[in-house]
Amino acid sequence: MSARVLSGKPLAGLLQQEVQELVRSLELDGVRPVVAVVMATADESTRWYVRSIGKAAERAGVGCRVIDLGHDATEPALAGVLRELSAEPSVNGIILQTPLPAGVRTDNLVGLISPEKDIDGANPLSLGRLAVGQPAFAPATARSVVDILEHYRIPLAGKGVVVVGRSAVVGKPLSLLLLARDAAVTVCHSRSGPLERYTKDADVVVVAAGRAGLLAGSHVSSRTVVVDVGTNVLPDGSLVGDVDAATVTGTAAALTPVPGGVGSVTTALLLLHTVEAARLQALALPMPAGAVDGQVLETAG
Ligand code: NAP
């Protein structure tokens, strides 16, 4: 039997529609949401990704300002731009695109993004708020995983979910979002030992390690739902995830594809977060009270 394919595209389409509708309703109040992307790299795949955000924003009616400081940008220059954008009323959301030039410390910069504009959950304050159940924008990739699972009605409450990867941008915030949905979460990393020890009995396995072929069919069972967050470019230029799709497809219950899975939802969520940030800023409201973690947009009235 072959695993069910959990494509991200249907959900991405629904989110794009939702963004367009929200943009139209904000327009009636004279508000045009704007996202700013700060970048400083010559890396062609990153530049391609930023262009794709710009195109998606244009289609949705969201303004997109790309501030490209070049591959030799300094940390003070990047810090200055982030401070300006955080203070600039016409900008609603800010993305600090990695990679940054050698020697520039991302962790020195992300704290300069105002939490109200931190639509990709990069500021440690956003992660802290998620950790204690206060409203914040979750990193779009982490939220994509949960939204895809919910879109396909994969139950999470009371289920054993293994997250492979503990980065501040994917693994850690994702484990917080899953905990908030009452999953029993296990987080694995490069020192946690053989993966199958954790993954074999899991209901859901999310792999976000950046290692092609890390999760194989022998690591999971026939009831496991597998979400592949990884993006790895092979020497021949093709894009693959962290899952050995050929063997996992033969064993698992379901699997998200790469490309066409998590990544296809992420951009739509960045725009949705931008629109929500614009709405809250226009109303001079703080983050919506009572909303929890990534549910912030669903519960905002
Ligand atoms: P990262 O910062 O490099 O973190 C990788 C994590 O994986 C670390 O926690 C690391 O453990 C763990 N790991 C590495 N090798 C492992 C192994 N053999 N067994 C178990 N755990 C292992 O990467 P990231 O930024 O979180 O990104 C992870 C992947 O997601 C990358 O492929 C990235 O390209 C992809 N990504 C995709 C999207 C999207 O929208 N689709 C967005 C963002 C990222 P230690 O902590 O012990 O080092």
PDB file of C-alpha atoms and ligand atoms in Angstrom, residues 49 140-142 144 164-171 187-193 195 207-211 214 228-232 240-242 258 261-267, ligand 1:
ATOM      1  CA  TYR A  49      12.539  32.654  -2.699  1.00  0.00           C
ATOM      2  CA  ALA A 140       5.328  30.451   9.317  1.00  0.00           C
ATOM      3  CA  THR A 141       7.010  27.088   8.662  1.00  0.00           C
ATOM      4  CA  ALA A 142       6.129  25.742  12.096  1.00  0.00           C
ATOM      5  CA  SER A 144       2.375  25.372   8.190  1.00  0.00           C
ATOM      6  CA  VAL A 164      13.073  15.740  14.551  1.00  0.00           C
ATOM      7  CA  GLY A 165      15.029  19.007  14.863  1.00  0.00           C
ATOM      8  CA  ARG A 166      15.202  21.596  17.660  1.00  0.00           C
ATOM      9  CA  SER A 167      16.069  24.848  15.887  1.00  0.00           C
ATOM     10  CA  ALA A 168      14.598  28.130  17.119  1.00  0.00           C
ATOM     11  CA  VAL A 169      12.882  28.664  13.758  1.00  0.00           C
ATOM     12  CA  VAL A 170      11.279  25.256  13.185  1.00  0.00           C
ATOM     13  CA  GLY A 171      11.651  22.441  15.741  1.00  0.00           C
ATOM     14  CA  VAL A 187      11.813  16.311  20.280  1.00  0.00           C
ATOM     15  CA  CYS A 188      14.788  14.534  18.673  1.00  0.00           C
ATOM     16  CA  HIS A 189      18.101  16.048  17.581  1.00  0.00           C
ATOM     17  CA  SER A 190      21.584  15.059  16.520  1.00  0.00           C
ATOM     18  CA  ARG A 191      22.417  13.661  19.983  1.00  0.00           C
ATOM     19  CA  SER A 192      19.182  11.848  20.814  1.00  0.00           C
ATOM     20  CA  GLY A 193      20.246   8.462  19.466  1.00  0.00           C
ATOM     21  CA  LEU A 195      15.560   7.748  15.448  1.00  0.00           C
ATOM     22  CA  VAL A 207      11.253  15.848  10.197  1.00  0.00           C
ATOM     23  CA  ALA A 208      13.028  19.222  10.126  1.00  0.00           C
ATOM     24  CA  ALA A 209      16.727  18.422  10.172  1.00  0.00           C
ATOM     25  CA  GLY A 210      18.068  19.406   6.764  1.00  0.00           C
ATOM     26  CA  ARG A 211      19.439  15.897   6.092  1.00  0.00           C
ATOM     27  CA  LEU A 214      17.228  10.884   7.277  1.00  0.00           C
ATOM     28  CA  ASP A 228       8.642  16.465   5.722  1.00  0.00           C
ATOM     29  CA  VAL A 229       9.870  20.008   6.418  1.00  0.00           C
ATOM     30  CA  GLY A 230      13.372  19.512   5.025  1.00  0.00           C
ATOM     31  CA  THR A 231      14.587  21.159   1.855  1.00  0.00           C
ATOM     32  CA  ASN A 232      17.837  19.837   0.409  1.00  0.00           C
ATOM     33  CA  VAL A 240      14.286  16.737  -1.855  1.00  0.00           C
ATOM     34  CA  GLY A 241      13.132  16.648   1.744  1.00  0.00           C
ATOM     35  CA  ASP A 242      14.552  14.859   4.796  1.00  0.00           C
ATOM     36  CA  VAL A 258       8.676  17.923  -1.211  1.00  0.00           C
ATOM     37  CA  GLY A 261       4.056  20.232   0.895  1.00  0.00           C
ATOM     38  CA  VAL A 262       5.004  22.459   3.829  1.00  0.00           C
ATOM     39  CA  GLY A 263       6.844  24.990   1.675  1.00  0.00           C
ATOM     40  CA  SER A 264       3.796  25.754  -0.452  1.00  0.00           C
ATOM     41  CA  VAL A 265       1.808  26.826   2.633  1.00  0.00           C
ATOM     42  CA  THR A 266       4.565  28.927   4.233  1.00  0.00           C
ATOM     43  CA  THR A 267       4.396  31.934   1.892  1.00  0.00           C
TER      44      THR A 267
HETATM   45  P1  NAP B   1      18.927  23.781  11.506  1.00  0.00           P
HETATM   46  O1  NAP B   1      18.923  25.071  12.235  1.00  0.00           O
HETATM   47  O2  NAP B   1      20.164  23.315  10.826  1.00  0.00           O
HETATM   48  O3  NAP B   1      18.496  22.654  12.563  1.00  0.00           O
HETATM   49  C1  NAP B   1      18.520  21.303  12.223  1.00  0.00           C
HETATM   50  C2  NAP B   1      18.084  20.475  13.395  1.00  0.00           C
HETATM   51  O4  NAP B   1      18.115  19.104  13.006  1.00  0.00           O
HETATM   52  C3  NAP B   1      19.000  20.607  14.614  1.00  0.00           C
HETATM   53  O5  NAP B   1      18.237  20.673  15.791  1.00  0.00           O
HETATM   54  C4  NAP B   1      19.835  19.326  14.561  1.00  0.00           C
HETATM   55  O6  NAP B   1      20.223  18.833  15.835  1.00  0.00           O
HETATM   56  C5  NAP B   1      18.849  18.354  13.933  1.00  0.00           C
HETATM   57  N1  NAP B   1      19.564  17.266  13.261  1.00  0.00           N
HETATM   58  C6  NAP B   1      20.577  17.369  12.369  1.00  0.00           C
HETATM   59  N2  NAP B   1      20.999  16.168  11.991  1.00  0.00           N
HETATM   60  C7  NAP B   1      20.238  15.267  12.663  1.00  0.00           C
HETATM   61  C8  NAP B   1      20.206  13.853  12.725  1.00  0.00           C
HETATM   62  N3  NAP B   1      21.047  13.118  11.997  1.00  0.00           N
HETATM   63  N4  NAP B   1      19.297  13.264  13.525  1.00  0.00           N
HETATM   64  C9  NAP B   1      18.438  14.001  14.260  1.00  0.00           C
HETATM   65  N5  NAP B   1      18.424  15.368  14.255  1.00  0.00           N
HETATM   66  C10 NAP B   1      19.318  15.975  13.466  1.00  0.00           C
HETATM   67  O7  NAP B   1      17.774  23.727  10.406  1.00  0.00           O
HETATM   68  P2  NAP B   1      16.333  24.471  10.371  1.00  0.00           P
HETATM   69  O8  NAP B   1      16.507  25.886  10.043  1.00  0.00           O
HETATM   70  O9  NAP B   1      15.531  24.077  11.547  1.00  0.00           O
HETATM   71  O10 NAP B   1      15.716  23.776   9.077  1.00  0.00           O
HETATM   72  C11 NAP B   1      15.504  22.380   9.033  1.00  0.00           C
HETATM   73  C12 NAP B   1      15.133  21.982   7.625  1.00  0.00           C
HETATM   74  O11 NAP B   1      13.903  22.601   7.290  1.00  0.00           O
HETATM   75  C13 NAP B   1      16.135  22.433   6.554  1.00  0.00           C
HETATM   76  O12 NAP B   1      16.179  21.472   5.518  1.00  0.00           O
HETATM   77  C14 NAP B   1      15.506  23.707   6.009  1.00  0.00           C
HETATM   78  O13 NAP B   1      15.909  23.969   4.686  1.00  0.00           O
HETATM   79  C15 NAP B   1      14.059  23.335   6.078  1.00  0.00           C
HETATM   80  N6  NAP B   1      13.152  24.499   6.114  1.00  0.00           N
HETATM   81  C16 NAP B   1      12.072  24.438   5.291  1.00  0.00           C
HETATM   82  C17 NAP B   1      11.165  25.459   5.273  1.00  0.00           C
HETATM   83  C18 NAP B   1       9.935  25.361   4.421  1.00  0.00           C
HETATM   84  O14 NAP B   1       9.144  26.293   4.342  1.00  0.00           O
HETATM   85  N7  NAP B   1       9.702  24.196   3.803  1.00  0.00           N
HETATM   86  C19 NAP B   1      11.377  26.591   6.064  1.00  0.00           C
HETATM   87  C20 NAP B   1      12.470  26.616   6.945  1.00  0.00           C
HETATM   88  C21 NAP B   1      13.341  25.540   6.964  1.00  0.00           C
HETATM   89  P3  NAP B   1      21.211  19.647  16.837  1.00  0.00           P
HETATM   90  O15 NAP B   1      20.367  20.730  17.438  1.00  0.00           O
HETATM   91  O16 NAP B   1      21.625  18.625  17.803  1.00  0.00           O
HETATM   92  O17 NAP B   1      22.312  20.186  15.970  1.00  0.00           O
END
